[in-house]
mmCIF file of C-alpha atoms in Angstrom:
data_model
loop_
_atom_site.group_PDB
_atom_site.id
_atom_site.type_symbol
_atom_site.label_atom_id
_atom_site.label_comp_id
_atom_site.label_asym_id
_atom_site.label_seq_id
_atom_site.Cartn_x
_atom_site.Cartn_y
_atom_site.Cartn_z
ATOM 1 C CA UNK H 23 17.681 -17.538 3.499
ATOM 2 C CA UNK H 24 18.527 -14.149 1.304
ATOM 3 C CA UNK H 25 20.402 -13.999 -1.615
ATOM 4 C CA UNK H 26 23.763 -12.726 -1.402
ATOM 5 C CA UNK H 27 27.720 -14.424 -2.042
ATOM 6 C CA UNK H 28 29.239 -17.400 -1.598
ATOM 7 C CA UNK H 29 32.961 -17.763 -1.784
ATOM 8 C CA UNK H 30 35.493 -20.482 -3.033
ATOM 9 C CA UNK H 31 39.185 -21.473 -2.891
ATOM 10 C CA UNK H 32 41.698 -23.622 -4.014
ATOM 11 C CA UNK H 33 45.203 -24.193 -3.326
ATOM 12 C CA UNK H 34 47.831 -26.875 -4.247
ATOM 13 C CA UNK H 35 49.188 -29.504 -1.992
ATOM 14 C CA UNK H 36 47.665 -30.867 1.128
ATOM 15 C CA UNK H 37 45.352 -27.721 1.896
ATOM 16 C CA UNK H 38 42.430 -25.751 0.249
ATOM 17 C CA UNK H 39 44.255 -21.957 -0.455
ATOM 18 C CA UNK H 40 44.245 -19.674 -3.393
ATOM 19 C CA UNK H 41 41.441 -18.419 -5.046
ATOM 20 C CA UNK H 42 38.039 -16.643 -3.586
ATOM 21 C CA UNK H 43 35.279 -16.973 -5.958
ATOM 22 C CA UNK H 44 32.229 -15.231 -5.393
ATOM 23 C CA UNK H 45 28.522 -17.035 -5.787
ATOM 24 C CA UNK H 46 25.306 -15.910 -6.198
ATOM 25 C CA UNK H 47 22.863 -17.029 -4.262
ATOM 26 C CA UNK H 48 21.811 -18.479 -0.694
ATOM 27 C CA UNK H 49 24.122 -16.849 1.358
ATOM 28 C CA UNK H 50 22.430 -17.480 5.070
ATOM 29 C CA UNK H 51 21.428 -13.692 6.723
ATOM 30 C CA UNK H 52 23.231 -14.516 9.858
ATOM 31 C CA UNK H 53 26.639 -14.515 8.401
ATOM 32 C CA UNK H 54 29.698 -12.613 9.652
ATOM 33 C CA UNK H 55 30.989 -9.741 8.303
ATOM 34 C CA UNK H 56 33.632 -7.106 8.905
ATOM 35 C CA UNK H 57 34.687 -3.220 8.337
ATOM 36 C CA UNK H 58 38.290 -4.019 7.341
ATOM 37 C CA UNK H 59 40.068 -7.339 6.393
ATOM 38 C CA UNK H 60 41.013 -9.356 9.339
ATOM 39 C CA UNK H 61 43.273 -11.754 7.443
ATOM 40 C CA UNK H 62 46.889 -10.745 5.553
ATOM 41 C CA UNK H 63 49.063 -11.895 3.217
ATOM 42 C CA UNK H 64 47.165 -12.909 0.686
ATOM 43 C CA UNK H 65 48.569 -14.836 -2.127
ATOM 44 C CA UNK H 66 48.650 -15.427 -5.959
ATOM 45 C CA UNK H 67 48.364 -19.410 -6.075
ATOM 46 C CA UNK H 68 46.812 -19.478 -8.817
ATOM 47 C CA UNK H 69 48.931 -16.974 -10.738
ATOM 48 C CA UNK H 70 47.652 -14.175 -12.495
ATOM 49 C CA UNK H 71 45.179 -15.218 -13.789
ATOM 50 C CA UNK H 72 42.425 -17.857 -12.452
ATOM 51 C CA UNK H 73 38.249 -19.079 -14.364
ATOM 52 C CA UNK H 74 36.167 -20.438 -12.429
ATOM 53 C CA UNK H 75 32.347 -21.984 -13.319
ATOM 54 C CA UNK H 76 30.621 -21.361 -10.178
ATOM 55 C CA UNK H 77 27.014 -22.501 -9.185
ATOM 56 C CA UNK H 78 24.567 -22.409 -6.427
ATOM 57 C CA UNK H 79 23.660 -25.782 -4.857
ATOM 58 C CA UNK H 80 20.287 -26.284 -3.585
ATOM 59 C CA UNK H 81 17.336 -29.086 -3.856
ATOM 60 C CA UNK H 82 19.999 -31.331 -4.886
ATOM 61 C CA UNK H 83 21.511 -29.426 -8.225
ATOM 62 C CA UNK H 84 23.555 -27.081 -8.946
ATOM 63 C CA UNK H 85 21.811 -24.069 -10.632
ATOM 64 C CA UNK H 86 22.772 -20.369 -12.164
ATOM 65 C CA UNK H 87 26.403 -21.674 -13.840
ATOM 66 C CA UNK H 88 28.864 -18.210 -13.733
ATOM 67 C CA UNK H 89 31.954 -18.298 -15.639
ATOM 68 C CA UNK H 90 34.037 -15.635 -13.527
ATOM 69 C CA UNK H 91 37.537 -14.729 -14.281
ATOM 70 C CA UNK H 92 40.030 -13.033 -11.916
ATOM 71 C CA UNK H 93 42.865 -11.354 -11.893
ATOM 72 C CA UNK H 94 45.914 -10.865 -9.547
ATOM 73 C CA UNK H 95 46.172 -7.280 -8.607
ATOM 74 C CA UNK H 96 49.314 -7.303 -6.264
ATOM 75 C CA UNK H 97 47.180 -7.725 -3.021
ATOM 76 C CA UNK H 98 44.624 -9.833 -4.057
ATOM 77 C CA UNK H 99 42.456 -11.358 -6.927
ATOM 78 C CA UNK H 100 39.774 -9.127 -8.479
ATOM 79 C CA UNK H 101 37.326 -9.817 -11.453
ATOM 80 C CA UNK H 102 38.133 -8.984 -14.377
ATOM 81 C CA UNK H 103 36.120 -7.757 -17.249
ATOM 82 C CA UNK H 104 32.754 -6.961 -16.236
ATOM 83 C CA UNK H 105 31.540 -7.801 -13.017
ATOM 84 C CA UNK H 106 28.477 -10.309 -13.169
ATOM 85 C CA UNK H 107 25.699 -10.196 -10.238
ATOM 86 C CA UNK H 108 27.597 -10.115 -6.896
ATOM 87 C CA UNK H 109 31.136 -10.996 -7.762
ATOM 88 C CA UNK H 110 33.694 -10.558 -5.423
ATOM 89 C CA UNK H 111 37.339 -9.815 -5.063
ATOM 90 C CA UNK H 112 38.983 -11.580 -2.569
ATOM 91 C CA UNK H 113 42.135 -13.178 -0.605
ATOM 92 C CA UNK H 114 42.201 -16.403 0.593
ATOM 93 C CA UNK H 115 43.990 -18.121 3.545
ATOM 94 C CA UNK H 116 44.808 -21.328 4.693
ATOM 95 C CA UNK H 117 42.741 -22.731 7.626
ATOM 96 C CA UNK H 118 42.291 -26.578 9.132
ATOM 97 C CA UNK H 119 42.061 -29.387 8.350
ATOM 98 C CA UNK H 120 40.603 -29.403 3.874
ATOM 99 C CA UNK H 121 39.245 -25.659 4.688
ATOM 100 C CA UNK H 122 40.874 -22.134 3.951
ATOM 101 C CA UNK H 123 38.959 -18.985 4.751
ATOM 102 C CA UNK H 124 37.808 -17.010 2.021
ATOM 103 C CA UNK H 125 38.083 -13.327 2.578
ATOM 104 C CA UNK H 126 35.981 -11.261 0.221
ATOM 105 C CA UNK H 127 34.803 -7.415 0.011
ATOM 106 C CA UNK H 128 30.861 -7.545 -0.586
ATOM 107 C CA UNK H 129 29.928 -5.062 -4.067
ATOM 108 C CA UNK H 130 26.551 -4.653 -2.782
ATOM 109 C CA UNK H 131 27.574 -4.049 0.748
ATOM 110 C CA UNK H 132 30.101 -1.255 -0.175
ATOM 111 C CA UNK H 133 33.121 -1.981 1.615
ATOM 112 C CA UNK H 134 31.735 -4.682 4.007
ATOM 113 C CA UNK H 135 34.368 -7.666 4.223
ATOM 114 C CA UNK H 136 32.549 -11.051 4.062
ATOM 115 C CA UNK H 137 33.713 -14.479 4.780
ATOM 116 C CA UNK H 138 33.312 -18.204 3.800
ATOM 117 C CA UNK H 139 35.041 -21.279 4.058
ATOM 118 C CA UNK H 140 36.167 -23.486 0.888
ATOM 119 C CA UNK H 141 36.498 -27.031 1.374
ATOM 120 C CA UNK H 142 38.090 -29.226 -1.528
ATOM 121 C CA UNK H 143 36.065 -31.833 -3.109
ATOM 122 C CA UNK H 144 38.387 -32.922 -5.764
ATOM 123 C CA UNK H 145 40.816 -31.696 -8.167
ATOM 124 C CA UNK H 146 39.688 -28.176 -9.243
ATOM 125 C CA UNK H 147 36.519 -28.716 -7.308
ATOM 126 C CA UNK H 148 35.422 -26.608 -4.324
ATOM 127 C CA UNK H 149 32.949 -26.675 -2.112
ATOM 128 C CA UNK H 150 31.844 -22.934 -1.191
ATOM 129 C CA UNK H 151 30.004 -22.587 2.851
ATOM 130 C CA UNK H 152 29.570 -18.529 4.508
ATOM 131 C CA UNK H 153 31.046 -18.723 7.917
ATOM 132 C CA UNK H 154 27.181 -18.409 9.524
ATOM 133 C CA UNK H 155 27.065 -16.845 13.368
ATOM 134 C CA UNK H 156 24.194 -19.588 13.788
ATOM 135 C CA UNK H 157 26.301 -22.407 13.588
ATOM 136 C CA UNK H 158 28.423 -21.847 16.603
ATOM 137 C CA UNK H 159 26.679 -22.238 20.166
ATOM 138 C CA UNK H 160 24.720 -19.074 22.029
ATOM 139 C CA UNK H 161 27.712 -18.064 24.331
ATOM 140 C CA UNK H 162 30.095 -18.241 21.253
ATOM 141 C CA UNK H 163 27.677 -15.515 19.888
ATOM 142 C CA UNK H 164 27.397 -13.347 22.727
ATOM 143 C CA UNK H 165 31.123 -13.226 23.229
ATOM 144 C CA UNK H 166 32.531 -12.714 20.006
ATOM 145 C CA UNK H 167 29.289 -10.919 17.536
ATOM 146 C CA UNK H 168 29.418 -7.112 17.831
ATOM 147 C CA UNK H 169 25.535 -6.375 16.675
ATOM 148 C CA UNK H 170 24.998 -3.043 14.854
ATOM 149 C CA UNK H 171 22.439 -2.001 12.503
ATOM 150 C CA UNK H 172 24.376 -3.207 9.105
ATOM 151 C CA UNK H 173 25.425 -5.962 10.692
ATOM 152 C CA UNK H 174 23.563 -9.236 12.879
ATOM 153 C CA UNK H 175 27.100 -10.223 13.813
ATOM 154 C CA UNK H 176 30.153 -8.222 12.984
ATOM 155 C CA UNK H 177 33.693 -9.591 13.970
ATOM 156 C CA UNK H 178 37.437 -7.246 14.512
ATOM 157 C CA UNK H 179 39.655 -10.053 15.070
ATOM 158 C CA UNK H 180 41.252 -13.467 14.244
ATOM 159 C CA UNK H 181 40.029 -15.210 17.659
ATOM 160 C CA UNK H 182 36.598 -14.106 16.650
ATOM 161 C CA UNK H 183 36.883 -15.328 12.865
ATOM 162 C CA UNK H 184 38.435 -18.441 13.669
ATOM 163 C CA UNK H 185 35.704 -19.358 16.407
ATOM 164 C CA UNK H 186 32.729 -19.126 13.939
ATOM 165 C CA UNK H 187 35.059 -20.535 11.076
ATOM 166 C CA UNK H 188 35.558 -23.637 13.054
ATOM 167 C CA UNK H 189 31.655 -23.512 14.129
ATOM 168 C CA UNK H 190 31.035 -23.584 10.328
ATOM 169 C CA UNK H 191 33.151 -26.115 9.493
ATOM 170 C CA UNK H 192 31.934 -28.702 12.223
ATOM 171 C CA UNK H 193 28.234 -28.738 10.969
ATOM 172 C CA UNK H 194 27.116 -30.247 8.065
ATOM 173 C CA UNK H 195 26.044 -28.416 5.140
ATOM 174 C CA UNK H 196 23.678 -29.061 2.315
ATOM 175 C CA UNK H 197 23.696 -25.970 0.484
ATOM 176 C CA UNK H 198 26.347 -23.373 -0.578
ATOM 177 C CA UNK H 199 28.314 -22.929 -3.570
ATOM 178 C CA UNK H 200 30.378 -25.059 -6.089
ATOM 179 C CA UNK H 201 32.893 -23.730 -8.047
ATOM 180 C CA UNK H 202 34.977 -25.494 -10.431
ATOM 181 C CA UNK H 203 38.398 -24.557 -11.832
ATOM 182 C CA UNK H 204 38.317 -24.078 -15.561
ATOM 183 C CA UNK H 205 42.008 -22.334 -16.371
ATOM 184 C CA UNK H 206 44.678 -20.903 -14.781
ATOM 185 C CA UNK H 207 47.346 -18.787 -15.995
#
């Protein structure tokens, strides 16, 4: 595992949807990426304002708290103030199930889009997974991962998202992110 971002989202009612929150920390290589954003319409669900305490999770803790605040831009939510580690902005987008996909545009990467899946815990509490191309089955990952040299597995379209999204969210996981809703405005 590399270091890189985790994502997060919560939304109100009977699904996970609103807020991206980028993590620090073990992000799997293998995860998918994009060029452009695959998903639209993001929303403010949070309002304009959203604080989140993230952490990594690993050897059964949660380690390196963030306290990350965002800000509605008119498209989607984007730190605000200055930008710790590998912070994120991002959209995020209702999926299946307790999941929405978290669409975020890597810092480090440039303009890379990166994705993630948040699944609600409890109240205010998210669990934070990157959709990984090693959790779906070999012939998912020939037909659907575009291989370049930036990228082990680079997607173009929602059939391709959605089939490593749902890969993801079938396995379990026992590392990823946690972020935790402090305030909203």
């Amino acid at each position: 595992m590399t270091n890189s971002v985790l994502r997060l989202v919560e939304k109100h009612g009977r699904r996970i949807s609103g807020v991206c929150v980028a993590l620090a920390g073990l992000m799997l290589s293998a995860c998918i990426d994009s060029t452009a954003p695959i998903l639209s319409n993001g929303k403010p669900d949070f309002g304009e304002q959203v604080q989140f305490h993230l952490y990594s999770l690993y050897d059964g803790a949660a380690h390196q708290a963030e306290i990350v605040t965002y800000r509605w831009n008119g498209t989607r939510y984007a730190v605000s103030g200055k930008r710790p580690n590998d912070m994120s902005d991002f959209t995020i987008h209702d999926f299946e199930g307790p999941d929405a996909i978290v669409q975020g545009i890597s810092i480090k990467k440039g303009k890379t889009i990166d994705y993630a899946l948040a699944r609600k815990l409890a109240d205010g509490t998210y669990l934070v997974i990157p959709i990984d191309e090693n959790d779906a089955d070999e012939a998912t990952r020939g037909k659907f991962c575009i291989k370049d040299k930036s990228s082990p597995c680079r997607v173009e379209s929602h059939d391709q998202l959605v089939a490593f999204a749902r890969a993801t969210a079938a396995k379990p996981h026992q590392q990823g992110g946690l972020a935790v809703l402090v305030t909203k405005r």
